[in-house]
Coordinates of C-alpha atoms and ligand atoms in Angstrom, one line a residue:
M1 CA -55.2 -18.1 9.3
A2 CA -56.8 -21.5 9.9
K3 CA -55.7 -24.6 8.1
S4 CA -58.0 -25.8 5.3
G5 CA -60.5 -28.5 5.8
A6 CA -58.2 -30.9 4.1
A7 CA -55.8 -30.9 7.0
G8 CA -54.9 -34.5 7.9
A9 CA -55.9 -35.7 4.4
P10 CA -53.1 -37.0 2.1
R11 CA -51.3 -34.0 0.8
T12 CA -52.5 -34.0 -2.7
Y13 CA -54.1 -30.7 -2.5
A14 CA -55.9 -30.9 -5.7
G15 CA -59.1 -29.3 -4.3
E16 CA -57.4 -26.5 -2.6
V17 CA -55.2 -26.0 -5.5
N18 CA -58.2 -25.5 -7.6
S19 CA -59.8 -23.0 -5.3
F20 CA -56.5 -21.2 -4.8
Q21 CA -55.4 -21.1 -8.4
P22 CA -54.8 -17.4 -8.7
L23 CA -54.5 -17.2 -12.5
Q24 CA -58.1 -17.9 -13.3
E25 CA -61.3 -17.2 -11.5
T26 CA -63.0 -20.3 -10.3
A27 CA -66.7 -20.6 -11.0
D28 CA -67.7 -22.0 -7.6
D29 CA -66.9 -20.5 -4.3
G30 CA -64.3 -23.0 -3.6
A31 CA -65.1 -23.4 0.0
T32 CA -67.3 -26.4 0.0
S33 CA -65.4 -29.3 -1.2
P34 CA -61.7 -29.6 -0.1
G35 CA -61.4 -33.1 -1.6
R36 CA -62.8 -32.2 -5.0
S37 CA -60.3 -32.8 -7.8
G38 CA -59.1 -29.7 -9.6
T39 CA -58.9 -29.5 -13.3
D40 CA -55.6 -30.2 -15.0
G41 CA -55.4 -26.6 -16.0
A42 CA -55.8 -25.4 -12.5
A43 CA -53.2 -27.8 -11.2
R44 CA -50.8 -26.7 -13.9
G45 CA -51.5 -23.1 -13.0
S46 CA -50.9 -23.8 -9.4
R47 CA -47.7 -25.6 -10.2
R48 CA -46.6 -22.5 -12.1
W49 CA -47.2 -20.4 -8.9
A50 CA -45.3 -22.9 -6.8
A51 CA -42.4 -22.8 -9.3
A52 CA -42.5 -19.0 -9.2
S53 CA -42.5 -19.0 -5.4
G54 CA -39.5 -21.3 -5.4
A55 CA -37.6 -19.2 -7.9
V56 CA -38.3 -16.0 -5.9
A57 CA -37.3 -17.7 -2.6
A58 CA -34.0 -19.0 -4.1
G59 CA -33.4 -15.6 -5.6
A60 CA -34.1 -13.9 -2.3
A61 CA -31.7 -16.3 -0.5
V62 CA -28.9 -15.4 -3.0
V63 CA -29.6 -11.7 -2.7
I64 CA -29.6 -11.8 1.1
G65 CA -26.3 -13.7 1.0
E66 CA -24.8 -11.1 -1.3
L67 CA -26.1 -8.2 0.8
L68 CA -24.8 -9.7 4.0
A69 CA -21.5 -10.4 2.4
G70 CA -21.4 -6.7 1.3
L71 CA -22.0 -5.8 5.0
F72 CA -19.4 -8.1 6.5
S73 CA -16.8 -8.6 3.8
P74 CA -16.8 -9.2 0.1
S75 CA -14.8 -12.4 0.6
L76 CA -17.9 -14.0 2.3
S77 CA -20.0 -13.9 -0.9
P78 CA -21.6 -17.3 -1.3
L79 CA -22.2 -16.7 -5.0
T80 CA -18.6 -15.8 -5.6
A81 CA -17.4 -18.7 -3.6
V82 CA -19.6 -21.2 -5.4
G83 CA -18.7 -19.7 -8.7
G84 CA -15.0 -19.8 -7.9
A85 CA -15.3 -23.5 -6.9
V86 CA -17.1 -24.3 -10.2
I87 CA -14.5 -22.4 -12.2
D88 CA -11.7 -24.3 -10.4
A89 CA -13.4 -27.6 -11.1
V90 CA -13.9 -26.9 -14.8
P91 CA -11.2 -28.4 -17.1
P92 CA -8.9 -25.7 -18.6
G93 CA -10.0 -26.5 -22.1
V94 CA -13.6 -25.6 -21.3
K95 CA -12.5 -22.4 -19.7
D96 CA -10.5 -21.4 -22.7
W97 CA -13.4 -22.2 -24.9
A98 CA -15.8 -20.1 -22.8
I99 CA -13.3 -17.2 -22.8
S100 CA -12.9 -17.4 -26.6
L101 CA -16.7 -17.5 -26.9
F102 CA -17.7 -14.7 -24.6
G103 CA -14.4 -12.7 -24.3
T104 CA -14.4 -10.2 -21.5
A105 CA -18.1 -10.8 -21.0
D106 CA -17.2 -14.4 -19.8
K107 CA -17.7 -13.5 -16.1
A108 CA -21.1 -11.8 -16.6
V109 CA -22.3 -14.7 -18.8
F110 CA -21.1 -17.2 -16.1
V111 CA -22.8 -15.4 -13.3
G112 CA -25.9 -15.0 -15.4
G113 CA -25.8 -18.8 -16.0
M114 CA -25.4 -19.5 -12.3
L115 CA -28.4 -17.3 -11.5
L116 CA -30.5 -19.2 -14.1
V117 CA -29.5 -22.5 -12.6
I118 CA -30.3 -21.2 -9.2
A119 CA -33.7 -20.0 -10.3
A120 CA -34.4 -23.3 -12.0
V121 CA -33.4 -25.3 -8.9
G122 CA -35.5 -22.9 -6.9
A123 CA -38.5 -23.5 -9.1
L124 CA -38.0 -27.2 -8.7
A125 CA -37.9 -26.7 -4.9
G126 CA -41.2 -24.8 -5.1
I127 CA -42.9 -27.6 -7.0
L128 CA -41.4 -30.2 -4.6
E129 CA -42.5 -28.2 -1.6
Q130 CA -46.0 -28.1 -3.0
R131 CA -46.1 -31.9 -3.3
R132 CA -44.6 -32.5 0.1
R133 CA -44.0 -30.1 2.9
F134 CA -40.3 -29.5 3.6
A135 CA -39.2 -31.2 0.4
G136 CA -38.5 -27.9 -1.2
V137 CA -37.2 -26.4 2.0
A138 CA -34.7 -29.3 2.1
V139 CA -33.5 -28.3 -1.4
I140 CA -32.9 -24.8 -0.2
A141 CA -31.1 -26.1 2.9
V142 CA -28.8 -28.2 0.6
F143 CA -28.3 -25.0 -1.3
G144 CA -27.2 -23.2 1.8
L145 CA -24.8 -26.0 2.7
V146 CA -23.2 -25.8 -0.8
G147 CA -22.8 -22.1 -0.3
L148 CA -21.4 -22.5 3.2
S149 CA -18.9 -25.1 2.3
A150 CA -17.7 -23.1 -0.7
V151 CA -17.2 -20.1 1.4
L152 CA -15.5 -22.0 4.2
T153 CA -13.1 -23.7 1.8
R154 CA -12.3 -20.5 0.0
A155 CA -12.4 -17.7 2.6
Q156 CA -11.1 -18.1 6.1
M157 CA -13.3 -20.0 8.5
T158 CA -15.1 -17.2 10.4
L159 CA -18.3 -16.9 12.2
A160 CA -19.5 -14.3 9.8
A161 CA -19.1 -16.8 6.9
A162 CA -21.4 -19.2 8.6
V163 CA -23.8 -16.5 9.5
V164 CA -24.1 -15.2 5.9
A165 CA -24.7 -18.6 4.3
L166 CA -27.1 -19.8 7.1
A167 CA -29.1 -16.6 7.2
A168 CA -29.5 -16.6 3.4
A169 CA -30.6 -20.2 3.3
L170 CA -32.9 -19.8 6.3
S171 CA -34.7 -16.7 4.9
G172 CA -35.1 -18.5 1.5
A173 CA -36.5 -21.6 3.2
L174 CA -38.9 -19.6 5.4
L175 CA -40.1 -17.6 2.5
L176 CA -40.7 -20.7 0.4
G177 CA -42.4 -22.6 3.2
W178 CA -44.7 -19.6 3.8
L179 CA -45.6 -19.0 0.2
I180 CA -46.4 -22.7 -0.5
R181 CA -48.5 -23.0 2.6
R182 CA -50.5 -20.0 1.5
L183 CA -50.9 -21.6 -1.9
H184 CA -52.2 -24.8 -0.2
E185 CA -54.7 -23.2 2.1
G186 CA -58.3 -23.7 1.2
P187 CA -60.7 -20.9 2.0
P188 CA -60.7 -20.9 5.8
A189 CA -64.4 -20.7 6.7
G190 CA -63.8 -19.3 10.1
A191 CA -61.5 -16.6 8.9
A192 CA -63.8 -15.8 6.1
R193 CA -66.3 -14.0 8.3
T194 CA -63.7 -11.9 10.0
G195 CA -61.4 -11.5 7.0
A196 CA -61.3 -8.1 5.5
G197 CA -62.3 -8.1 1.9
T198 CA -63.4 -5.6 -0.6
D199 CA -67.0 -4.7 -0.9
A200 CA -67.1 -6.4 -4.2
A201 CA -65.6 -9.6 -2.7
N202 CA -68.0 -9.5 0.2
A203 CA -70.9 -9.2 -2.2
Q204 CA -69.9 -12.6 -3.5
G205 CA -70.3 -14.3 -0.1
P206 CA -68.0 -14.8 2.9
A207 CA -66.2 -17.9 1.7
R208 CA -65.5 -16.2 -1.5
T209 CA -64.0 -13.3 0.4
A210 CA -61.6 -15.6 2.2
T211 CA -60.5 -17.2 -1.1
T212 CA -59.9 -13.9 -2.6
A213 CA -58.2 -12.4 0.4
G214 CA -55.9 -15.5 0.8
R215 CA -55.1 -15.4 -2.9
R216 CA -54.4 -11.7 -2.6
T217 CA -52.0 -12.2 0.3
F218 CA -50.2 -14.9 -1.6
L219 CA -49.8 -12.7 -4.6
Q220 CA -48.9 -9.6 -2.6
V221 CA -46.2 -11.5 -0.7
L222 CA -44.9 -13.1 -3.9
A223 CA -44.8 -9.8 -5.7
A224 CA -43.3 -7.9 -2.7
S225 CA -40.6 -10.5 -2.3
A226 CA -39.9 -10.6 -6.0
G227 CA -39.7 -6.8 -6.0
A228 CA -37.4 -6.7 -2.9
T229 CA -35.2 -9.4 -4.4
A230 CA -34.9 -7.4 -7.6
V231 CA -34.1 -4.2 -5.8
G232 CA -31.7 -5.9 -3.4
G233 CA -30.1 -7.7 -6.4
V234 CA -29.4 -4.5 -8.2
M235 CA -27.9 -3.0 -5.0
A236 CA -25.8 -6.1 -4.4
A237 CA -24.6 -6.0 -8.0
V238 CA -23.7 -2.3 -7.8
W239 CA -21.7 -2.9 -4.5
R240 CA -20.1 -6.0 -5.8
G241 CA -19.1 -4.2 -9.0
A242 CA -17.7 -1.3 -7.0
A243 CA -15.9 -3.5 -4.5
A244 CA -14.5 -5.8 -7.3
G245 CA -13.2 -2.8 -9.2
I246 CA -11.5 -1.4 -6.2
S247 CA -10.1 -4.8 -5.2
T248 CA -8.5 -5.0 -8.6
A249 CA -7.1 -1.5 -8.2
R250 CA -5.8 -2.4 -4.8
E251 CA -4.1 -5.6 -6.1
K252 CA -2.4 -3.5 -8.9
L253 CA -1.2 -0.9 -6.5
Q254 CA 2.6 -1.0 -6.0
L255 CA 3.6 0.2 -2.6
P256 CA 7.1 1.9 -2.5
A257 CA 9.7 0.6 -0.2
A258 CA 10.0 2.4 3.1
A259 CA 12.6 5.1 3.4
S260 CA 12.7 4.2 7.1
Q261 CA 12.2 0.5 7.7
A262 CA 10.5 -1.0 10.7
P263 CA 12.9 -2.0 13.5
A264 CA 13.7 -5.6 13.4
I265 CA 11.6 -7.9 15.7
P266 CA 14.0 -8.7 18.6
A267 CA 14.9 -12.4 19.1
G268 CA 12.6 -13.9 21.7
A269 CA 9.8 -11.3 21.2
E270 CA 7.5 -14.1 20.2
V271 CA 6.8 -16.6 23.1
G272 CA 6.4 -19.9 21.4
L273 CA 3.5 -21.2 23.6
D274 CA 0.8 -23.2 22.1
G275 CA -2.4 -21.2 22.0
M276 CA -0.7 -17.8 22.0
Q277 CA -1.7 -15.3 19.3
P278 CA 1.0 -14.3 16.8
L279 CA 3.0 -11.2 17.8
V280 CA 2.1 -9.6 14.4
T281 CA -1.6 -10.1 13.6
P282 CA -2.3 -11.4 10.1
N283 CA -4.6 -9.0 8.2
R284 CA -7.3 -11.6 7.8
D285 CA -7.4 -12.1 11.6
F286 CA -7.3 -8.4 12.5
Y287 CA -10.3 -7.2 14.4
R288 CA -12.6 -4.9 12.5
I289 CA -14.7 -2.1 14.1
D290 CA -16.5 0.6 12.2
T291 CA -19.9 2.1 11.5
A292 CA -19.8 1.4 7.8
L293 CA -22.8 -0.6 6.7
I294 CA -21.1 -1.2 3.4
V295 CA -17.3 -1.2 3.2
P296 CA -16.5 2.0 1.3
S297 CA -15.0 1.5 -2.1
L298 CA -12.6 4.4 -2.7
D299 CA -10.9 4.7 -6.1
P300 CA -7.2 5.2 -5.5
E301 CA -6.9 7.1 -8.7
S302 CA -9.3 9.8 -7.6
W303 CA -8.6 9.7 -3.9
V304 CA -7.6 13.1 -2.4
L305 CA -6.9 14.1 1.2
R306 CA -7.7 17.7 2.1
V307 CA -6.1 19.5 5.0
T308 CA -8.5 22.3 6.0
G309 CA -9.6 24.5 8.9
M310 CA -7.2 26.5 11.1
V311 CA -4.2 26.2 8.9
E312 CA -2.0 28.8 7.1
Q313 CA -2.0 26.7 4.0
E314 CA -4.8 24.4 2.9
I315 CA -3.4 21.3 1.2
E316 CA -4.7 18.7 -1.2
L317 CA -2.8 15.5 -1.6
N318 CA -3.5 12.6 -3.9
L319 CA -2.2 9.1 -3.6
A320 CA 0.6 9.5 -6.0
D321 CA 1.8 12.5 -4.0
L322 CA 1.6 10.5 -0.8
L323 CA 3.4 7.5 -2.2
A324 CA 6.2 9.7 -3.4
K325 CA 6.9 10.9 0.2
P326 CA 9.6 9.3 2.3
L327 CA 7.5 6.6 4.0
V328 CA 8.2 4.9 7.3
E329 CA 7.2 1.5 8.4
R330 CA 6.4 0.8 12.0
H331 CA 4.8 -1.9 14.1
V332 CA 1.9 -0.4 16.1
T333 CA -0.7 -2.1 18.2
I334 CA -4.1 -0.5 17.9
A335 CA -7.0 -1.2 20.2
C336 CA -10.7 -0.4 20.4
V337 CA -12.1 1.5 23.4
S338 CA -14.9 -1.2 23.5
N339 CA -12.4 -3.9 24.2
E340 CA -13.4 -5.6 27.4
V341 CA -10.8 -6.7 29.9
G342 CA -9.4 -9.9 28.3
G343 CA -11.1 -9.1 25.0
D344 CA -9.8 -9.4 21.5
L345 CA -10.5 -6.0 19.9
I346 CA -6.8 -5.4 19.7
G347 CA -4.2 -6.2 17.0
N348 CA -0.7 -5.5 16.1
A349 CA 0.4 -4.8 12.5
R350 CA 3.3 -3.4 10.5
W351 CA 2.0 -0.1 9.0
L352 CA 3.6 1.7 6.1
G353 CA 2.8 5.4 5.9
W354 CA 3.9 9.1 6.0
P355 CA 4.0 10.8 9.4
V356 CA 1.0 13.0 9.9
R357 CA 3.3 15.6 11.5
E358 CA 5.1 16.1 8.1
L359 CA 1.8 17.0 6.4
L360 CA 0.7 19.2 9.3
A361 CA 4.0 21.0 9.1
L362 CA 3.3 21.9 5.5
A363 CA -0.2 23.2 6.4
R364 CA 1.1 25.1 9.5
P365 CA -1.7 25.0 12.1
Q366 CA -2.7 28.3 13.5
A367 CA -2.4 29.3 17.1
G368 CA -5.3 28.2 19.3
A369 CA -5.9 24.9 17.3
D370 CA -5.8 21.9 19.5
M371 CA -7.6 19.2 17.6
V372 CA -7.5 17.5 14.2
L373 CA -10.9 16.2 13.1
S374 CA -10.2 13.4 10.6
R375 CA -13.1 12.5 8.4
S376 CA -13.8 9.4 6.3
S377 CA -15.4 9.1 2.9
D378 CA -18.7 8.1 4.7
G379 CA -18.7 11.0 7.1
W380 CA -17.3 9.3 10.2
T381 CA -15.0 11.5 12.3
A382 CA -12.4 11.2 15.0
G383 CA -11.1 14.1 17.1
T384 CA -7.3 13.7 17.8
P385 CA -5.3 16.1 20.0
L386 CA -3.1 18.2 17.7
E387 CA -0.1 17.7 20.0
V388 CA -0.3 13.9 19.5
L389 CA -0.1 14.4 15.8
T390 CA 2.8 16.8 15.9
D391 CA 5.0 15.2 18.5
Q392 CA 7.7 12.8 17.6
R393 CA 5.6 9.6 17.7
D394 CA 4.9 7.8 14.5
A395 CA 1.4 8.9 13.8
L396 CA 0.9 7.8 10.2
L397 CA -1.2 8.4 7.2
A398 CA -1.0 4.6 6.5
V399 CA -1.2 3.0 3.1
G400 CA 0.3 -0.4 3.9
M401 CA -0.6 -3.1 6.4
N402 CA 1.8 -6.0 6.9
G403 CA 3.4 -5.5 3.5
E404 CA 0.3 -5.0 1.4
P405 CA -2.0 -2.2 0.6
L406 CA -4.6 -1.7 3.3
P407 CA -7.4 -4.3 3.0
L408 CA -10.7 -2.6 2.0
E409 CA -12.1 -3.4 5.4
H410 CA -9.2 -1.7 7.1
G411 CA -9.5 1.6 5.3
F412 CA -8.1 1.4 1.7
P413 CA -6.5 3.4 0.4
V414 CA -5.4 5.5 3.4
R415 CA -6.1 5.5 7.1
M416 CA -4.7 7.1 10.2
I417 CA -2.7 5.1 12.8
V418 CA -1.8 6.8 16.0
P419 CA 0.3 5.0 18.6
G420 CA -1.2 5.3 22.1
L421 CA -4.8 6.4 21.3
Y422 CA -7.9 4.2 21.0
G423 CA -9.2 3.8 17.4
Y424 CA -12.3 5.9 18.0
V425 CA -10.3 9.1 18.5
S426 CA -7.5 8.4 16.0
A427 CA -7.6 5.5 13.5
T428 CA -9.9 6.9 10.8
K429 CA -10.2 4.6 7.9
W430 CA -11.1 5.6 4.3
L431 CA -9.6 9.0 5.2
T432 CA -10.5 12.0 3.1
E433 CA -10.0 15.1 5.3
L434 CA -8.0 16.5 8.2
R435 CA -9.6 19.5 9.6
V436 CA -7.5 21.5 12.1
T437 CA -9.8 22.8 14.7
R438 CA -10.4 23.1 18.5
F439 CA -12.0 20.7 20.9
A440 CA -14.2 23.7 21.9
D441 CA -15.6 23.9 18.4
D442 CA -15.8 20.3 17.0
V443 CA -16.5 16.8 18.2
G444 CA -15.7 13.4 16.8
Y445 CA -18.4 10.9 15.9
W446 CA -18.5 9.0 19.3
T447 CA -18.1 11.9 21.7
P448 CA -21.8 13.0 21.7
R449 CA -22.7 9.3 21.9
G450 CA -21.4 8.8 25.4
W451 CA -17.7 8.5 24.9
S452 CA -14.9 10.7 26.2
D453 CA -13.4 13.3 23.8
R454 CA -9.9 12.1 24.8
G455 CA -9.0 8.4 24.4
P456 CA -5.5 7.5 25.5
I457 CA -5.2 3.7 25.6
K458 CA -5.1 2.3 29.1
T459 CA -2.3 0.0 30.2
S460 CA -3.7 -3.5 30.2
S461 CA -2.9 -7.1 29.9
R462 CA -4.4 -10.4 29.0
I463 CA -3.9 -14.1 29.7
D464 CA -4.2 -16.2 26.5
V465 CA -2.8 -19.5 27.8
P466 CA -4.4 -21.5 29.3
R467 CA -7.9 -20.5 28.2
T468 CA -10.2 -19.8 31.1
G469 CA -12.0 -22.9 32.4
R470 CA -9.4 -25.1 30.7
R471 CA -8.4 -28.4 32.5
V472 CA -4.6 -28.8 32.8
G473 CA -2.3 -31.4 34.3
A474 CA -0.8 -30.9 37.7
G475 CA 2.8 -29.7 37.9
T476 CA 4.2 -26.7 36.2
V477 CA 1.4 -24.9 34.4
M478 CA 2.6 -22.5 31.7
F479 CA 0.8 -19.2 31.5
G480 CA 1.3 -16.8 28.6
G481 CA -0.3 -13.7 27.2
V482 CA 0.2 -10.0 26.1
A483 CA 0.5 -6.7 27.8
W484 CA 0.4 -3.2 26.3
A485 CA 0.9 0.5 27.2
Q486 CA 1.3 2.0 23.8
H487 CA 3.8 4.8 23.4
T488 CA 4.9 4.3 27.1
G489 CA 6.0 0.7 27.1
I490 CA 5.6 -2.2 29.5
G491 CA 7.9 -2.4 32.5
R492 CA 6.7 -5.7 34.1
V493 CA 3.9 -8.2 34.1
E494 CA 2.9 -10.2 37.2
L495 CA 0.5 -13.0 37.9
R496 CA -1.2 -13.9 41.2
V497 CA -3.0 -17.1 42.1
N498 CA -6.1 -17.0 44.4
R499 CA -5.2 -13.3 45.2
G500 CA -1.9 -14.3 46.7
Q501 CA 1.5 -12.8 46.1
W502 CA 2.2 -11.2 42.7
Q503 CA 4.8 -13.2 40.9
A504 CA 6.9 -11.7 38.1
A505 CA 6.4 -13.2 34.6
R506 CA 9.2 -13.4 32.1
L507 CA 8.6 -10.4 29.9
A508 CA 9.6 -10.9 26.3
P509 CA 11.3 -7.9 24.5
G510 CA 8.7 -5.7 22.7
I511 CA 9.1 -4.7 19.1
S512 CA 8.8 -1.0 20.2
L513 CA 7.1 1.0 22.9
D514 CA 4.1 1.2 20.5
T515 CA 3.4 -2.5 20.4
W516 CA 2.1 -5.1 22.8
Y517 CA 4.6 -7.4 24.6
Q518 CA 4.3 -11.1 25.1
W519 CA 5.0 -12.7 28.5
Q520 CA 5.1 -16.1 30.1
L521 CA 5.3 -17.7 33.5
G522 CA 5.3 -21.3 34.7
I523 CA 3.5 -21.8 38.0
E524 CA 3.5 -25.0 40.1
L525 CA -0.1 -26.0 40.7
T526 CA -1.4 -29.0 42.6
P527 CA -4.8 -30.5 41.7
G528 CA -7.7 -28.1 42.4
Q529 CA -9.4 -25.0 41.0
Y530 CA -7.6 -21.7 40.9
E531 CA -8.3 -18.1 40.0
V532 CA -5.4 -16.5 38.2
Q533 CA -5.0 -12.7 37.5
V534 CA -2.6 -10.7 35.5
R535 CA -1.3 -7.2 36.1
A536 CA 0.9 -5.0 33.9
T537 CA 3.0 -2.0 35.0
D538 CA 4.3 0.5 32.4
V539 CA 8.0 1.5 32.2
S540 CA 7.3 4.6 34.4
G541 CA 6.2 2.3 37.2
E542 CA 2.5 3.0 36.8
P543 CA 0.5 -0.2 37.3
Q544 CA -2.7 -0.9 35.4
V545 CA -5.9 0.1 37.3
E546 CA -7.4 -2.7 39.4
E547 CA -10.9 -1.3 39.8
R548 CA -13.4 -3.0 37.4
R549 CA -14.9 -0.3 35.2
P550 CA -16.9 -0.7 31.9
V551 CA -15.7 0.2 28.5
A552 CA -17.7 3.5 28.4
P553 CA -16.8 6.3 28.4
D554 CA -13.0 5.9 28.0
G555 CA -12.0 2.2 28.2
A556 CA -12.4 -0.7 30.6
T557 CA -10.1 -1.2 33.6
G558 CA -9.6 -4.2 35.9
F559 CA -7.4 -7.3 35.9
H560 CA -8.0 -10.1 33.5
T561 CA -9.0 -13.0 35.6
I562 CA -9.3 -16.6 34.6
R563 CA -10.2 -19.9 36.2
V564 CA -7.9 -22.9 35.9
D565 CA -8.9 -26.5 36.8
V566 CA -5.9 -28.6 37.6
N567 CA -6.5 -32.4 37.1
P568 CA -5.3 -34.8 39.8
Ligands
LIG1 N1 -14.2 5.5 8.8 C1 -14.2 4.9 10.0 N2 -13.0 4.7 10.6 C2 -12.9 4.1 11.8 C3 -14.0 3.7 12.5 C4 -15.3 3.9 11.9 O1 -16.4 3.6 12.4 N3 -15.3 4.5 10.6 N4 -13.9 3.1 13.7 C5 -12.7 3.3 14.5 C6 -12.6 2.4 15.6 S1 -13.7 2.6 16.9 C7 -11.6 1.5 15.7 S2 -11.3 0.6 17.1 C8 -10.7 1.3 14.6 C9 -10.6 -0.2 14.2 O2 -9.8 -0.4 13.1 P1 -9.8 -1.8 12.3 O3 -11.2 -2.1 11.9 O4 -8.9 -1.6 11.2 O5 -9.3 -2.8 13.4 O6 -11.1 2.0 13.4 C10 -11.5 3.3 13.7 N5 -11.7 3.9 12.4
LIG2 MO1 -13.1 1.3 18.5

């Protein structure tokens, strides 16, 4: 759409405001005099629309932030973070007073109040944007920064946190800028003749058509974004409510002590090199991979696991039943098949759970069965070889992760953890069913999508220190990293510089065969640029595959290779 004839004139907009005042029909065609002053009533009416635009844009920003937080993680909600910061800043006396006044509704009242303040600030931003371009957008940007800093100080610093707050503020700002510009636009004479209008509008003349069409677009977009904001807001509220309820249930859940504790971490298992990742990955840093658009909220009270299919005895197990079993606690390193060589889609945690084989023993699989199709509450499935779930390895129906109930993102209340298999064929989160079946009859979610039906983890290794491309001082350069061959164990790790001789690294003791091992090696390097590679060999003497292959269909191979610049 063309800019109005007032382009370049001081941005007072009175004339255009008059011709674009959607509440009341103007008597003239509005096209002829961009500089003509509008009536007070028209200006007021237009200001109302600017305020409405601002309130809708601010609301849209909040709702987008909440929906994105719902997608990534509830802890990224800017609204919750800002609200929490406000509550922390309020003196205790005021808090007590609010609680006594509103009782258990205090939180709803508080959030309602926040939304009112946000709508008011948004309305102000709309009016400012109408007076001066980008003034209101700047208000929304400040808004985004407040949300971002609240999230960053309260949740952990993650890329997702920044993405949520920035995307929310950006969409709000864009919407506001767009709406106010439509509101400003005078009837574009050029567009008028091509603009599509109704017959009735056309009958009133071309300029008239443009005014009406522009006004209609403004109103349509305003109404559509208000509607979408309302619908999105209700969805976000429902998800938040569900997630909040389940988070509370999770916090209240008492995990029993393990009947069989995790083996102690051997001395020296953790190489104390700066820049190495911890041997046991904290829950908040644990990689997350799943197809769930919204983190499923499963009520632990009503959760049941069904064992179905080719079994002599179908079984239903609730959480109380499961927690009453003799649980074991084990460190297991799980990895994603999509982990590139040198990638970080791998993590090591201490899992508490009941061995899957004990449950299958009660169900008694029938002859001919060779697969267990595990299913999550949202319909995702993984096909795991039956033999892996019935041999002596610690394949678990896991309820605990590093001493606490599973985080919602990692499968609360129950998931599978199977040493030695990639997550896509084993690590079903939000677990609800184990169907004993055959590979010939059933497939897991990823198999028809280009991934192998079997997914044993490939022996691999990674250099974490120094980071690739890092400048280091000449002399002894310390290298460090991890190597893994779950359920087989690592035998040795070697490094080579510029494709020379392999040199044995000092391999730290592993926690168990099912976890990664750390290693380190100091290498004398004179100034210059080097290529350094790592190679792991499992305990049976099988080295990791050198040939570079992509992650599909069954996991990447190749040596992790870094570049090191040694300073003179
Ligand atoms: N319900 C469900 N479980 C799932 C997935 C999924 O998409 N849905 N993805 C799997 C994949 S591919 C991996 S690598 C692991 C990752 O587990 P994490 O997110 O706890 O690290 O979960 C597995 N379990
Ligand atoms: Mo994965």
